[in-house]
Short mmCIF file of C-alpha atoms in Angstrom, two decimals:
data_model
loop_
_atom_site.label_atom_id
_atom_site.label_comp_id
_atom_site.label_asym_id
_atom_site.label_seq_id
_atom_site.Cartn_x
_atom_site.Cartn_y
_atom_site.Cartn_z
CA MET W 262 -182.08 -15.18 52.88
CA SER W 263 -178.55 -15.21 51.48
CA HIS W 264 -175.72 -16.90 53.28
CA SER W 265 -171.97 -16.70 52.80
CA SER W 266 -169.27 -19.31 53.22
CA PRO W 267 -167.36 -19.53 56.52
CA MET W 268 -163.75 -18.48 56.90
CA PRO W 269 -161.34 -21.40 57.30
CA ALA W 270 -159.71 -22.05 60.62
CA SER W 271 -155.94 -22.21 60.90
CA PRO W 272 -154.42 -25.60 60.10
CA ARG W 273 -153.27 -27.74 62.98
CA SER W 274 -149.58 -28.16 63.69
CA GLY W 275 -147.85 -30.38 61.14
CA ALA W 276 -150.44 -29.74 58.42
CA ALA W 277 -149.58 -28.32 55.01
CA PRO W 278 -148.75 -24.60 54.93
CA GLY W 279 -151.62 -22.16 54.86
CA GLY W 280 -152.68 -20.50 51.63
CA PRO W 281 -155.47 -20.31 49.08
CA TRP W 282 -155.90 -24.09 49.16
CA LEU W 283 -157.33 -23.69 52.66
CA ARG W 284 -160.00 -21.34 51.33
CA ALA W 285 -160.83 -23.85 48.61
CA ALA W 286 -161.10 -26.65 51.15
CA ALA W 287 -163.32 -24.57 53.39
CA GLY W 288 -165.48 -23.54 50.45
CA ALA W 289 -166.08 -27.21 49.61
CA ASN W 290 -166.70 -28.17 53.28
CA LEU W 291 -163.45 -30.15 53.47
CA LEU W 292 -162.06 -28.79 56.73
CA GLY W 293 -162.65 -30.43 60.08
CA PRO W 294 -163.67 -28.44 63.17
CA ASP W 295 -159.99 -27.92 64.07
CA GLY W 296 -159.18 -26.57 60.60
CA SER W 297 -157.46 -29.72 59.37
CA PRO W 298 -158.22 -31.24 55.95
CA ALA W 299 -160.83 -33.98 55.97
CA ALA W 300 -161.70 -36.65 53.42
CA THR W 301 -164.77 -35.95 51.36
CA ILE W 302 -167.96 -37.72 52.34
CA PHE W 303 -167.84 -39.33 48.89
CA GLU W 304 -164.50 -40.95 49.66
CA GLU W 305 -165.70 -42.02 53.08
CA ILE W 306 -168.98 -43.54 51.93
CA THR W 307 -167.40 -45.18 48.88
CA ALA W 308 -164.79 -46.80 51.12
CA LEU W 309 -167.52 -48.02 53.48
CA ALA W 310 -169.47 -49.44 50.54
CA ALA W 311 -166.40 -51.26 49.22
CA ARG W 312 -165.53 -52.65 52.64
CA THR W 313 -169.03 -53.89 53.38
CA GLY W 314 -170.11 -54.95 49.89
CA ALA W 315 -172.89 -52.36 49.89
CA ILE W 316 -174.52 -51.12 46.70
CA ASN W 317 -173.04 -47.67 46.19
CA LEU W 318 -175.79 -45.23 45.24
CA GLY W 319 -173.77 -42.35 46.66
CA GLN W 320 -171.48 -41.33 43.80
CA GLY W 321 -173.10 -40.23 40.58
CA PHE W 322 -171.53 -42.31 37.86
CA PRO W 323 -173.18 -44.92 35.61
CA ASP W 324 -172.28 -48.59 35.92
CA GLU W 325 -172.57 -49.09 32.14
CA ASP W 326 -170.75 -47.40 29.28
CA GLY W 327 -172.52 -45.26 26.74
CA PRO W 328 -172.79 -45.81 22.96
CA ALA W 329 -170.35 -48.47 21.74
CA MET W 330 -169.55 -46.44 18.63
CA MET W 331 -167.98 -43.78 20.82
CA ALA W 332 -165.53 -46.25 22.36
CA ALA W 333 -164.75 -47.65 18.90
CA LEU W 334 -164.01 -44.17 17.53
CA ALA W 335 -161.78 -43.39 20.53
CA ARG W 336 -159.81 -46.61 19.97
CA GLU W 337 -159.45 -45.76 16.29
CA GLY W 338 -158.20 -42.30 17.22
CA ILE W 339 -155.55 -43.70 19.54
CA ALA W 340 -154.43 -46.22 16.91
CA ALA W 341 -154.29 -43.46 14.30
CA GLY W 342 -151.95 -41.38 16.45
CA ARG W 343 -154.34 -38.79 17.90
CA ASN W 344 -152.31 -38.77 21.10
CA GLN W 345 -150.61 -35.39 21.15
CA TYR W 346 -151.92 -32.01 22.25
CA ALA W 347 -155.22 -30.94 20.81
CA PRO W 348 -155.62 -27.22 20.05
CA GLY W 349 -156.20 -25.18 23.18
CA SER W 350 -159.76 -24.39 22.12
CA GLY W 351 -160.47 -28.01 21.24
CA LEU W 352 -160.62 -29.84 17.92
CA SER W 353 -162.58 -27.91 15.33
CA GLU W 354 -164.87 -30.90 14.64
CA LEU W 355 -166.03 -30.96 18.25
CA ARG W 356 -166.44 -27.18 18.42
CA ARG W 357 -168.59 -27.35 15.27
CA ALA W 358 -170.58 -30.24 16.75
CA VAL W 359 -171.24 -28.29 19.95
CA ALA W 360 -172.39 -25.26 17.98
CA GLU W 361 -174.68 -27.45 15.86
CA HIS W 362 -176.06 -29.14 18.99
CA GLN W 363 -176.96 -25.74 20.46
CA ARG W 364 -178.64 -24.74 17.20
CA ARG W 365 -180.47 -28.04 16.80
CA PHE W 366 -181.93 -28.29 20.28
CA TYR W 367 -182.21 -24.66 21.40
CA ALA W 368 -181.93 -22.40 18.33
CA LEU W 369 -178.78 -20.85 19.78
CA ALA W 370 -175.97 -19.86 17.43
CA PRO W 371 -172.52 -19.78 19.05
CA ASP W 372 -169.67 -19.24 16.60
CA PRO W 373 -167.69 -22.53 16.57
CA ASP W 374 -164.43 -20.59 16.20
CA THR W 375 -164.90 -17.86 18.80
CA GLY W 376 -167.93 -18.93 20.84
CA VAL W 377 -167.06 -22.50 21.84
CA VAL W 378 -164.17 -23.87 23.89
CA VAL W 379 -163.55 -27.51 24.80
CA THR W 380 -162.53 -28.14 28.41
CA THR W 381 -161.34 -31.01 30.58
CA GLY W 382 -164.84 -31.77 31.79
CA ALA W 383 -167.42 -29.28 32.93
CA THR W 384 -165.49 -28.92 36.19
CA GLU W 385 -162.61 -27.19 34.42
CA ALA W 386 -165.04 -24.92 32.58
CA ILE W 387 -166.57 -23.89 35.91
CA ALA W 388 -163.14 -23.30 37.43
CA ALA W 389 -161.95 -21.23 34.47
CA ALA W 390 -165.13 -19.14 34.46
CA VAL W 391 -164.89 -18.30 38.14
CA LEU W 392 -161.17 -17.51 37.94
CA ALA W 393 -161.75 -15.41 34.82
CA PHE W 394 -164.42 -13.14 36.26
CA VAL W 395 -164.21 -13.09 40.07
CA GLU W 396 -161.94 -10.62 41.85
CA PRO W 397 -161.21 -10.89 45.59
CA GLY W 398 -164.25 -9.59 47.45
CA ASP W 399 -166.68 -10.08 44.56
CA GLU W 400 -169.86 -11.97 45.38
CA VAL W 401 -170.98 -15.10 43.58
CA LEU W 402 -174.51 -16.38 43.97
CA THR W 403 -175.53 -20.03 43.82
CA PHE W 404 -178.55 -21.94 44.97
CA GLU W 405 -178.13 -24.17 48.01
CA PRO W 406 -177.54 -27.12 48.13
CA PHE W 407 -174.69 -26.55 45.66
CA TYR W 408 -172.24 -28.73 43.77
CA ASP W 409 -169.08 -28.72 45.89
CA SER W 410 -166.71 -27.40 43.20
CA TYR W 411 -168.67 -24.12 43.13
CA GLY W 412 -167.81 -23.35 46.72
CA ALA W 413 -164.20 -24.42 46.27
CA MET W 414 -163.59 -22.24 43.22
CA VAL W 415 -165.33 -19.15 44.57
CA ALA W 416 -163.18 -19.38 47.68
CA LEU W 417 -159.99 -20.03 45.70
CA ALA W 418 -160.68 -16.87 43.65
CA GLY W 419 -161.13 -14.88 46.88
CA GLY W 420 -164.83 -14.36 46.20
CA ILE W 421 -167.70 -14.32 48.67
CA HIS W 422 -170.14 -17.17 48.18
CA ARG W 423 -173.78 -16.16 48.68
CA THR W 424 -176.59 -18.69 48.51
CA VAL W 425 -180.36 -18.84 48.13
CA PRO W 426 -181.99 -21.93 49.65
CA LEU W 427 -183.93 -24.56 47.72
CA ARG W 428 -186.57 -26.15 49.92
CA ALA W 429 -188.54 -29.35 49.63
CA PRO W 430 -190.79 -30.49 48.12
CA ASP W 431 -190.17 -28.78 44.75
CA PHE W 432 -186.76 -27.19 45.44
CA GLN W 433 -187.65 -24.02 43.53
CA PRO W 434 -186.17 -20.79 44.92
CA ASP W 435 -188.28 -18.10 46.54
CA LEU W 436 -188.11 -15.19 44.09
CA ALA W 437 -188.15 -12.57 46.84
CA GLU W 438 -185.15 -14.24 48.48
CA LEU W 439 -183.43 -14.39 45.10
CA ARG W 440 -184.00 -10.68 44.47
CA ALA W 441 -182.67 -9.82 47.94
CA ALA W 442 -179.52 -11.89 47.41
CA VAL W 443 -178.40 -10.32 44.11
CA THR W 444 -176.87 -6.88 44.56
CA ASP W 445 -174.42 -4.58 42.82
CA ARG W 446 -171.66 -6.57 44.55
CA THR W 447 -172.70 -9.74 42.69
CA ARG W 448 -170.23 -10.57 39.93
CA LEU W 449 -171.52 -14.00 38.89
CA ILE W 450 -174.76 -15.92 39.17
CA LEU W 451 -173.65 -19.54 38.97
CA LEU W 452 -176.65 -21.60 37.95
CA ASN W 453 -176.98 -25.40 37.87
CA ASN W 454 -180.03 -26.48 35.88
CA PRO W 455 -181.13 -29.28 36.04
CA HIS W 456 -179.93 -29.13 39.60
CA ASN W 457 -177.60 -31.47 41.47
CA PRO W 458 -178.28 -32.67 44.15
CA THR W 459 -182.02 -31.95 44.32
CA GLY W 460 -183.06 -33.01 40.81
CA ALA W 461 -185.04 -29.79 40.34
CA VAL W 462 -185.60 -28.28 36.90
CA PHE W 463 -186.12 -24.55 37.31
CA GLY W 464 -189.23 -22.98 35.85
CA ARG W 465 -189.24 -20.21 33.28
CA GLU W 466 -190.20 -17.61 35.89
CA VAL W 467 -187.06 -18.42 37.91
CA LEU W 468 -184.81 -18.15 34.86
CA GLU W 469 -186.44 -14.93 33.70
CA GLU W 470 -185.89 -13.41 37.14
CA ILE W 471 -182.22 -14.40 36.98
CA VAL W 472 -181.87 -12.61 33.63
CA ARG W 473 -183.62 -9.48 34.97
CA LEU W 474 -181.34 -9.42 38.00
CA ALA W 475 -178.22 -9.95 35.87
CA HIS W 476 -179.17 -6.87 33.83
CA ARG W 477 -180.16 -4.80 36.84
CA HIS W 478 -176.90 -5.48 38.66
CA ASP W 479 -174.62 -5.92 35.62
CA CYS W 480 -173.43 -9.42 36.41
CA THR W 481 -172.62 -12.50 34.34
CA VAL W 482 -174.57 -15.77 34.35
CA VAL W 483 -172.63 -19.03 34.22
CA SER W 484 -175.10 -21.86 33.57
CA ASP W 485 -173.97 -25.42 34.31
CA GLU W 486 -176.31 -27.55 32.18
CA VAL W 487 -174.55 -30.93 32.20
CA TYR W 488 -177.87 -32.71 32.87
CA GLU W 489 -179.62 -30.95 29.97
CA HIS W 490 -180.81 -34.19 28.34
CA LEU W 491 -181.67 -35.95 31.60
CA THR W 492 -185.16 -34.55 32.25
CA PHE W 493 -188.46 -36.32 32.86
CA GLY W 494 -191.75 -34.89 31.67
CA VAL W 495 -190.31 -31.40 31.29
CA ARG W 496 -188.13 -29.89 28.58
CA HIS W 497 -184.83 -28.29 29.45
CA LEU W 498 -184.85 -24.53 28.92
CA PRO W 499 -181.37 -22.99 28.65
CA VAL W 500 -181.25 -19.59 30.31
CA ALA W 501 -179.28 -18.28 27.31
CA THR W 502 -182.39 -18.64 25.12
CA LEU W 503 -184.37 -16.06 27.09
CA ASP W 504 -184.70 -12.46 25.95
CA GLY W 505 -181.68 -10.42 26.95
CA ALA W 506 -179.71 -13.38 28.30
CA TRP W 507 -177.35 -14.36 25.47
CA GLU W 508 -174.86 -11.50 25.69
CA ARG W 509 -174.12 -12.11 29.39
CA THR W 510 -174.42 -15.92 29.64
CA LEU W 511 -171.85 -18.71 29.44
CA THR W 512 -173.39 -22.17 29.02
CA ILE W 513 -171.46 -25.23 30.19
CA SER W 514 -172.09 -28.89 29.42
CA SER W 515 -170.20 -32.16 28.94
CA ALA W 516 -170.19 -35.64 27.43
CA GLY W 517 -170.03 -37.34 30.81
CA LYS W 518 -173.69 -37.19 31.78
CA THR W 519 -175.36 -37.33 28.35
CA PHE W 520 -173.26 -40.20 26.98
CA SER W 521 -172.20 -42.02 30.18
CA TYR W 522 -168.46 -41.59 29.66
CA THR W 523 -167.71 -39.63 32.81
CA GLY W 524 -164.03 -40.62 32.93
CA TRP W 525 -163.27 -39.11 29.55
CA LYS W 526 -163.63 -35.62 31.02
CA VAL W 527 -164.71 -33.88 27.82
CA GLY W 528 -166.69 -30.72 28.47
CA TRP W 529 -167.31 -27.39 26.79
CA ALA W 530 -168.50 -23.85 27.25
CA SER W 531 -170.37 -21.80 24.68
CA GLY W 532 -171.65 -18.26 24.44
CA PRO W 533 -170.74 -14.82 23.09
CA ALA W 534 -167.14 -14.44 21.97
CA PRO W 535 -166.00 -11.97 24.68
CA LEU W 536 -167.07 -14.28 27.51
CA VAL W 537 -165.66 -17.40 25.86
CA THR W 538 -162.37 -15.57 25.20
CA ALA W 539 -162.05 -14.75 28.89
CA LEU W 540 -162.76 -18.34 29.93
CA ARG W 541 -160.40 -19.76 27.28
CA THR W 542 -157.59 -17.44 28.36
CA VAL W 543 -157.69 -18.89 31.87
CA LYS W 544 -158.38 -22.46 30.75
CA GLN W 545 -155.21 -22.63 28.64
CA PHE W 546 -153.15 -22.23 31.83
CA LEU W 547 -155.03 -25.02 33.63
CA SER W 548 -154.95 -28.12 31.41
CA TYR W 549 -154.28 -26.36 28.08
CA SER W 550 -155.92 -29.29 26.27
CA SER W 551 -156.87 -32.94 26.74
CA GLY W 552 -158.59 -35.91 25.18
CA PRO W 553 -157.53 -35.64 21.50
CA ALA W 554 -158.75 -39.17 20.75
CA PHE W 555 -161.98 -38.69 22.70
CA GLN W 556 -163.04 -35.40 21.14
CA PRO W 557 -163.95 -36.81 17.67
CA ALA W 558 -165.99 -39.54 19.36
CA VAL W 559 -167.95 -36.95 21.33
CA ALA W 560 -168.46 -34.91 18.16
CA ALA W 561 -170.00 -37.94 16.46
CA ALA W 562 -172.21 -38.66 19.45
CA LEU W 563 -173.60 -35.12 19.50
CA ALA W 564 -175.01 -35.83 16.04
CA LEU W 565 -176.93 -38.93 17.19
CA PRO W 566 -180.63 -38.83 16.25
CA ASP W 567 -183.32 -37.46 18.54
CA GLY W 568 -184.36 -41.01 19.34
CA PHE W 569 -181.13 -41.62 21.21
CA TYR W 570 -181.70 -38.66 23.53
CA ALA W 571 -185.37 -39.48 24.10
CA GLY W 572 -184.61 -43.16 24.69
CA PHE W 573 -181.85 -42.41 27.18
CA ALA W 574 -184.11 -40.10 29.18
CA ALA W 575 -186.97 -42.62 29.12
CA ALA W 576 -184.72 -45.44 30.35
CA LEU W 577 -183.41 -43.23 33.12
CA GLU W 578 -186.94 -42.21 34.11
CA ALA W 579 -187.84 -45.88 34.54
CA LYS W 580 -184.81 -46.32 36.79
CA ARG W 581 -185.85 -43.24 38.76
CA ASP W 582 -189.29 -44.70 39.35
CA LEU W 583 -187.85 -48.08 40.34
CA LEU W 584 -185.55 -46.63 43.01
CA CYS W 585 -188.06 -44.07 44.27
CA ALA W 586 -190.63 -46.83 44.76
CA GLY W 587 -188.09 -48.76 46.81
CA LEU W 588 -187.28 -45.73 48.95
CA GLU W 589 -190.97 -45.03 49.52
CA ALA W 590 -191.65 -48.65 50.42
CA ALA W 591 -188.89 -48.36 53.04
CA GLY W 592 -190.81 -45.52 54.70
CA LEU W 593 -188.92 -42.49 53.40
CA GLU W 594 -190.52 -39.38 51.92
CA VAL W 595 -189.18 -39.13 48.38
CA PHE W 596 -189.04 -35.96 46.27
CA ARG W 597 -189.17 -37.39 42.75
CA PRO W 598 -186.74 -35.41 40.58
CA SER W 599 -187.65 -33.75 37.30
CA GLY W 600 -184.06 -34.06 36.08
CA THR W 601 -180.53 -35.39 36.73
CA TYR W 602 -180.01 -38.93 38.00
CA PHE W 603 -180.35 -38.18 41.70
CA ALA W 604 -183.30 -38.61 44.03
CA VAL W 605 -183.55 -36.92 47.43
CA ALA W 606 -185.35 -38.63 50.30
CA ASP W 607 -186.29 -37.38 53.76
CA THR W 608 -185.36 -39.78 56.55
CA SER W 609 -187.36 -38.02 59.27
CA PRO W 610 -190.57 -40.08 58.74
CA LEU W 611 -188.59 -43.02 60.13
CA GLY W 612 -187.36 -40.94 63.07
CA PHE W 613 -183.87 -40.17 61.76
CA ALA W 614 -182.85 -36.57 62.44
CA ASP W 615 -179.23 -36.94 61.21
CA ALA W 616 -178.94 -38.29 57.67
CA ALA W 617 -175.12 -38.11 57.82
CA ALA W 618 -175.04 -40.55 60.73
CA LEU W 619 -177.51 -42.77 58.94
CA ALA W 620 -175.41 -42.67 55.76
CA ARG W 621 -172.42 -43.94 57.72
CA ALA W 622 -174.47 -46.77 59.27
CA MET W 623 -176.35 -47.91 56.16
CA PRO W 624 -173.56 -49.66 54.20
CA ALA W 625 -172.94 -52.21 56.93
CA ALA W 626 -176.46 -52.42 58.33
CA VAL W 627 -178.56 -52.29 55.16
CA GLY W 628 -176.13 -52.85 52.31
CA VAL W 629 -176.90 -49.59 50.44
CA ALA W 630 -174.92 -46.33 50.41
CA GLY W 631 -176.26 -42.80 49.96
CA ILE W 632 -174.92 -39.27 50.50
CA PRO W 633 -176.27 -36.73 53.02
CA VAL W 634 -177.48 -33.57 51.31
CA SER W 635 -176.05 -31.47 54.15
CA VAL W 636 -172.54 -31.85 52.66
CA PHE W 637 -173.67 -29.66 49.76
CA CYS W 638 -174.47 -26.75 52.10
CA HIS W 639 -172.99 -24.09 54.33
CA PRO W 640 -173.65 -24.59 58.06
CA GLU W 641 -177.11 -23.02 58.15
CA GLY W 642 -178.16 -24.89 55.03
CA ALA W 643 -176.75 -28.09 56.49
CA GLY W 644 -179.11 -27.69 59.41
CA ARG W 645 -182.04 -27.16 57.07
CA THR W 646 -181.23 -30.30 55.06
CA ARG W 647 -180.04 -32.43 57.99
CA SER W 648 -182.53 -35.27 57.42
CA LEU W 649 -182.09 -35.55 53.63
CA LEU W 650 -180.20 -38.24 51.72
CA ARG W 651 -179.29 -38.27 48.02
CA PHE W 652 -179.31 -41.50 45.99
CA ALA W 653 -178.03 -42.01 42.43
CA PHE W 654 -180.20 -44.10 40.10
CA CYS W 655 -177.84 -44.20 37.09
CA LYS W 656 -177.30 -47.91 37.68
CA ARG W 657 -178.49 -51.13 36.03
CA GLU W 658 -182.09 -52.07 36.78
CA ASP W 659 -181.06 -55.31 38.49
CA VAL W 660 -178.81 -53.31 40.82
CA LEU W 661 -181.64 -50.90 41.64
CA ARG W 662 -184.04 -53.80 42.31
CA GLU W 663 -181.54 -55.36 44.69
CA ALA W 664 -180.98 -51.99 46.38
CA SER W 665 -184.74 -51.59 46.82
CA ALA W 666 -184.97 -55.04 48.40
CA ARG W 667 -182.17 -54.20 50.82
CA LEU W 668 -183.73 -50.86 51.72
CA ALA W 669 -186.70 -52.75 53.15
CA ALA W 670 -184.54 -53.31 56.24
CA LEU W 671 -184.14 -49.57 56.79
CA PRO W 672 -186.99 -49.28 59.35
CA GLU W 673 -185.09 -51.67 61.62
CA LEU W 674 -182.43 -48.99 62.08
CA ARG W 675 -184.77 -46.32 63.33
CA PRO W 676 -184.41 -45.07 66.88
CA GLY W 677 -185.81 -47.74 69.18
CA GLY W 678 -185.51 -50.38 66.48
CA ASN W 679 -183.22 -53.37 66.41
CA PRO W 680 -180.36 -52.74 63.98
#
């Protein structure tokens, strides 16, 4: 079944004036029951973790930097005066590196001059794509749970956000539900693969169905593939590589996840020139450009040997297994991810029906912080995922071992226990 986002309530007296920002807040689940803005659960849980000294496995950022040569190149760039505006499309060396990366790993051939644009992180690429293609009243389809910026941008553009649920244990969509959700009103299919927050990597049959539906209903596919190199035991398959997909697909990625420099905010989009032109036209009126000293460093990193990519994924897989073992030992049902650096666990085996309440109690009571999956959903989806928590394992192994030891106290919090 497909679900749409709720309409925002009116702001309370004394709040900021109404306007499109309210739609964006509602689309990202950032309005309280009375229609007033609320802090994100990420802010709330991070603050609780800081106040209590808890290990923060809620927010998805590494606690170690990526390749040292990247930082050295960025410092050299700053010292050499690469501190003024980069070209709006990005430095040519990075655009060429992105095009070569797509050829090397996936046999795709975007033109580095017309088929690649550098963005301020993948988030800006997503925003520019939605604003470029979605008219008020157009429908945009995502899977649910969904990354919160998708809901915010669809709402800001005046679109209607439709969703198809991903259910445990494998979090693969039901193809009949997918077919029912895509109609002639669908303007974009916004895909996240590998998928945050579930860690699912979608099978070929899912991607092929998306391509068939995009042709049948004449819609565009925007594929957020920022976790493309973070897969375990499966190989990432870009939707753009499938028959008939290239001409209607924009592929988005970034340096943040692959190289562990999330704060640099260097992302990109690639695809056929007409789609990239549309995205670039909007993007130039958002940030115009950014990161002139970072872009050459990312270009160099994209040329790192295959061993770097394989080694990074293998190290992350070991961290996944370490944390998942700790969660399982604590009595949770864990759905081991095939990609990303997030693991989802079901708290209901310990008697917890409300993972959001548990997430607020855990920092002080257990010393570990996680994020309820329900915050990535519309109301009906929030009910379906009410007992699920997401944990990030992109941390040092000693941190994950300590988190696992602390999680052993989790059963003491269960209803009837002695917290």
